[in-house]
Amino acid sequence: LPIFTDWHSYLEKDWHGKSKKNLKSQMKKIEAMGVTTVENDNEDLEVLAHFNKVQFGEYSHFNKPHRLEYLRELTTHFNCKILAIRLNGKSIAVGFAIVFGSRYYGLTSGHDLSIKNLGKYLIVKRIEHAVQSGASIYEAGRHDYGWKEQFHFEKKNLYKI
């Protein structure tokens, strides 16, 4: 996804009619809960791993040995971004990314599934975070769990056989 100067310009260009109105309404409901965002607290990596395992079960990459340690190690060598959404001081959603050059690589995330539309809210906040980080492209990764098309991300083939 090419990044715009801010979230609202992206919303105005790529979202239309009822879907735009619904997304705005969903985001306002989450914000009305009193959520806050916190950046780069390494303690949130544990929360990320927990929610990712709950969300993806046996398919979570955190089931692989040492995955959490790998992420911690990445934070010491690269421009890593940990973005947490908190409610009453407790992290309820966490995203992990690496900024390299002009790209924001959204590598993994996890969120409390009991809070409706929290996953969408995290995506919106990660796009905003990418803009604030100076990225011009948001790389969403190779797996599609149904949200990328909804957010109008461009599909690219990773390889050709």
mmCIF file of C-alpha atoms in Angstrom:
data_model
loop_
_atom_site.group_PDB
_atom_site.id
_atom_site.type_symbol
_atom_site.label_atom_id
_atom_site.label_comp_id
_atom_site.label_asym_id
_atom_site.label_seq_id
_atom_site.Cartn_x
_atom_site.Cartn_y
_atom_site.Cartn_z
ATOM 1 C CA LEU A 1 0.000 0.000 0.000
ATOM 2 C CA PRO A 2 1.477 3.344 -0.961
ATOM 3 C CA ILE A 3 1.231 5.585 2.073
ATOM 4 C CA PHE A 4 -0.457 8.931 2.013
ATOM 5 C CA THR A 5 0.399 12.017 4.013
ATOM 6 C CA ASP A 6 -2.118 11.004 6.668
ATOM 7 C CA TRP A 7 -4.853 8.491 7.458
ATOM 8 C CA HIS A 8 -7.656 10.794 6.311
ATOM 9 C CA SER A 9 -6.238 11.257 2.798
ATOM 10 C CA TYR A 10 -6.017 7.457 2.451
ATOM 11 C CA LEU A 11 -9.562 7.113 3.719
ATOM 12 C CA GLU A 12 -10.865 9.722 1.281
ATOM 13 C CA LYS A 13 -9.119 8.154 -1.720
ATOM 14 C CA ASP A 14 -9.712 4.448 -1.160
ATOM 15 C CA TRP A 15 -12.892 4.217 0.918
ATOM 16 C CA HIS A 16 -16.320 5.129 -0.387
ATOM 17 C CA GLY A 17 -19.937 5.316 0.684
ATOM 18 C CA LYS A 18 -21.202 2.966 3.345
ATOM 19 C CA SER A 19 -17.864 1.188 3.908
ATOM 20 C CA LYS A 20 -16.148 4.512 4.694
ATOM 21 C CA LYS A 21 -18.967 5.579 7.004
ATOM 22 C CA ASN A 22 -18.886 2.202 8.780
ATOM 23 C CA LEU A 23 -15.116 2.265 9.259
ATOM 24 C CA LYS A 24 -15.232 5.787 10.713
ATOM 25 C CA SER A 25 -18.014 4.736 13.069
ATOM 26 C CA GLN A 26 -16.131 1.604 14.163
ATOM 27 C CA MET A 27 -12.975 3.614 14.849
ATOM 28 C CA LYS A 28 -14.917 6.203 16.897
ATOM 29 C CA LYS A 29 -16.446 3.445 19.033
ATOM 30 C CA ILE A 30 -13.022 2.040 19.872
ATOM 31 C CA GLU A 31 -11.689 5.524 20.650
ATOM 32 C CA ALA A 32 -14.715 6.227 22.853
ATOM 33 C CA MET A 33 -13.589 3.351 25.067
ATOM 34 C CA GLY A 34 -10.628 5.530 26.077
ATOM 35 C CA VAL A 35 -7.848 3.575 24.395
ATOM 36 C CA THR A 36 -4.322 4.945 24.163
ATOM 37 C CA THR A 37 -1.321 4.004 22.053
ATOM 38 C CA VAL A 38 2.154 3.237 23.365
ATOM 39 C CA GLU A 39 5.259 2.791 21.255
ATOM 40 C CA ASN A 40 8.288 0.562 21.621
ATOM 41 C CA ASP A 41 7.681 -1.117 24.959
ATOM 42 C CA ASN A 42 9.427 -4.483 24.575
ATOM 43 C CA GLU A 43 7.203 -5.944 27.310
ATOM 44 C CA ASP A 44 4.376 -5.804 24.773
ATOM 45 C CA LEU A 45 6.040 -8.550 22.742
ATOM 46 C CA GLU A 46 4.761 -11.115 25.274
ATOM 47 C CA VAL A 47 1.242 -9.751 24.830
ATOM 48 C CA LEU A 48 1.652 -9.879 21.052
ATOM 49 C CA ALA A 49 2.694 -13.541 21.208
ATOM 50 C CA HIS A 50 -0.244 -14.428 23.466
ATOM 51 C CA PHE A 51 -2.906 -12.766 21.305
ATOM 52 C CA ASN A 52 -1.356 -14.106 18.098
ATOM 53 C CA LYS A 53 -1.505 -17.670 19.460
ATOM 54 C CA VAL A 54 -5.130 -17.216 20.514
ATOM 55 C CA GLN A 55 -6.044 -15.720 17.142
ATOM 56 C CA PHE A 56 -4.213 -18.165 14.869
ATOM 57 C CA GLY A 57 -3.969 -21.283 17.035
ATOM 58 C CA GLU A 58 -1.703 -23.938 15.576
ATOM 59 C CA TYR A 59 -0.887 -21.633 12.641
ATOM 60 C CA SER A 60 0.624 -18.912 14.827
ATOM 61 C CA HIS A 61 4.297 -18.435 14.084
ATOM 62 C CA PHE A 62 4.783 -17.987 17.838
ATOM 63 C CA ASN A 63 4.361 -21.740 18.207
ATOM 64 C CA LYS A 64 7.802 -22.123 16.640
ATOM 65 C CA PRO A 65 10.666 -22.321 19.140
ATOM 66 C CA HIS A 66 12.450 -19.082 19.977
ATOM 67 C CA ARG A 67 10.177 -16.857 17.847
ATOM 68 C CA LEU A 68 9.756 -14.334 20.640
ATOM 69 C CA GLU A 69 13.506 -14.256 21.230
ATOM 70 C CA TYR A 70 14.044 -13.576 17.512
ATOM 71 C CA LEU A 71 11.785 -10.528 17.673
ATOM 72 C CA ARG A 72 13.602 -9.249 20.745
ATOM 73 C CA GLU A 73 16.915 -9.707 18.931
ATOM 74 C CA LEU A 74 15.599 -7.824 15.884
ATOM 75 C CA THR A 75 14.851 -4.809 18.095
ATOM 76 C CA THR A 76 18.559 -4.520 18.910
ATOM 77 C CA HIS A 77 19.696 -4.491 15.263
ATOM 78 C CA PHE A 78 16.950 -2.803 13.233
ATOM 79 C CA ASN A 79 14.568 0.130 13.374
ATOM 80 C CA CYS A 80 11.733 -1.900 14.897
ATOM 81 C CA LYS A 81 8.382 -0.455 15.823
ATOM 82 C CA ILE A 82 6.178 -1.968 18.494
ATOM 83 C CA LEU A 83 2.769 -0.329 18.622
ATOM 84 C CA ALA A 84 0.410 -1.225 21.456
ATOM 85 C CA ILE A 85 -3.199 -0.224 21.983
ATOM 86 C CA ARG A 86 -4.000 -0.013 25.675
ATOM 87 C CA LEU A 87 -7.207 0.128 27.634
ATOM 88 C CA ASN A 88 -6.975 1.075 31.296
ATOM 89 C CA GLY A 89 -3.214 0.647 31.109
ATOM 90 C CA LYS A 90 -3.415 -2.918 29.768
ATOM 91 C CA SER A 91 -2.295 -3.810 26.234
ATOM 92 C CA ILE A 92 -5.187 -5.190 24.199
ATOM 93 C CA ALA A 93 -3.576 -5.111 20.735
ATOM 94 C CA VAL A 94 0.044 -5.087 19.576
ATOM 95 C CA GLY A 95 1.716 -4.782 16.198
ATOM 96 C CA PHE A 96 5.383 -5.342 15.328
ATOM 97 C CA ALA A 97 7.048 -3.761 12.306
ATOM 98 C CA ILE A 98 10.449 -2.917 10.882
ATOM 99 C CA VAL A 99 11.136 0.335 9.070
ATOM 100 C CA PHE A 100 13.803 -0.086 6.445
ATOM 101 C CA GLY A 101 14.442 2.620 3.904
ATOM 102 C CA SER A 102 11.098 4.014 2.850
ATOM 103 C CA ARG A 103 9.144 0.864 3.746
ATOM 104 C CA TYR A 104 7.215 -0.047 6.856
ATOM 105 C CA TYR A 105 7.092 -3.836 7.100
ATOM 106 C CA GLY A 106 4.113 -4.870 9.224
ATOM 107 C CA LEU A 107 5.460 -8.252 10.298
ATOM 108 C CA THR A 108 3.042 -9.530 12.929
ATOM 109 C CA SER A 109 0.258 -8.536 15.272
ATOM 110 C CA GLY A 110 -2.274 -9.808 17.736
ATOM 111 C CA HIS A 111 -5.300 -8.418 19.510
ATOM 112 C CA ASP A 112 -8.036 -9.232 22.004
ATOM 113 C CA LEU A 113 -10.697 -10.960 19.902
ATOM 114 C CA SER A 114 -13.437 -10.130 22.398
ATOM 115 C CA ILE A 115 -13.356 -6.435 21.423
ATOM 116 C CA LYS A 116 -15.279 -5.932 18.212
ATOM 117 C CA ASN A 117 -13.337 -4.180 15.412
ATOM 118 C CA LEU A 118 -10.157 -3.914 17.498
ATOM 119 C CA GLY A 119 -8.198 -5.627 14.718
ATOM 120 C CA LYS A 120 -9.339 -2.969 12.237
ATOM 121 C CA TYR A 121 -8.438 -0.253 14.719
ATOM 122 C CA LEU A 122 -4.930 -1.705 15.052
ATOM 123 C CA ILE A 123 -4.532 -1.728 11.266
ATOM 124 C CA VAL A 124 -5.597 1.923 11.071
ATOM 125 C CA LYS A 125 -3.172 2.874 13.841
ATOM 126 C CA ARG A 126 -0.357 0.935 12.172
ATOM 127 C CA ILE A 127 -0.950 2.805 8.908
ATOM 128 C CA GLU A 128 -0.842 6.089 10.843
ATOM 129 C CA HIS A 129 2.308 4.891 12.604
ATOM 130 C CA ALA A 130 3.919 4.096 9.258
ATOM 131 C CA VAL A 131 3.179 7.624 8.044
ATOM 132 C CA GLN A 132 4.634 9.104 11.246
ATOM 133 C CA SER A 133 7.717 6.905 10.823
ATOM 134 C CA GLY A 134 8.403 8.486 7.434
ATOM 135 C CA ALA A 135 7.576 5.425 5.339
ATOM 136 C CA SER A 136 6.139 5.830 1.859
ATOM 137 C CA ILE A 137 5.112 2.162 1.488
ATOM 138 C CA TYR A 138 3.389 -0.169 3.938
ATOM 139 C CA GLU A 139 4.339 -3.792 3.281
ATOM 140 C CA ALA A 140 1.646 -6.039 4.732
ATOM 141 C CA GLY A 141 3.339 -9.388 4.195
ATOM 142 C CA ARG A 142 2.457 -12.451 2.209
ATOM 143 C CA HIS A 143 -0.483 -14.012 4.038
ATOM 144 C CA ASP A 144 -3.997 -12.736 3.516
ATOM 145 C CA TYR A 145 -6.366 -13.270 6.393
ATOM 146 C CA GLY A 146 -9.215 -11.375 4.735
ATOM 147 C CA TRP A 147 -8.343 -7.849 5.810
ATOM 148 C CA LYS A 148 -5.895 -6.733 3.133
ATOM 149 C CA GLU A 149 -8.421 -6.546 0.340
ATOM 150 C CA GLN A 150 -10.852 -4.746 2.615
ATOM 151 C CA PHE A 151 -8.156 -2.134 3.268
ATOM 152 C CA HIS A 152 -7.411 -1.862 -0.482
ATOM 153 C CA PHE A 153 -3.875 -3.234 -0.275
ATOM 154 C CA GLU A 154 -2.287 -4.021 -3.619
ATOM 155 C CA LYS A 155 -1.581 -7.702 -4.250
ATOM 156 C CA LYS A 156 1.811 -8.645 -5.616
ATOM 157 C CA ASN A 157 3.144 -12.047 -6.565
ATOM 158 C CA LEU A 158 6.141 -13.070 -4.510
ATOM 159 C CA TYR A 159 7.469 -15.381 -7.185
ATOM 160 C CA LYS A 160 6.577 -17.014 -10.507
ATOM 161 C CA ILE A 161 7.050 -20.638 -11.396
#
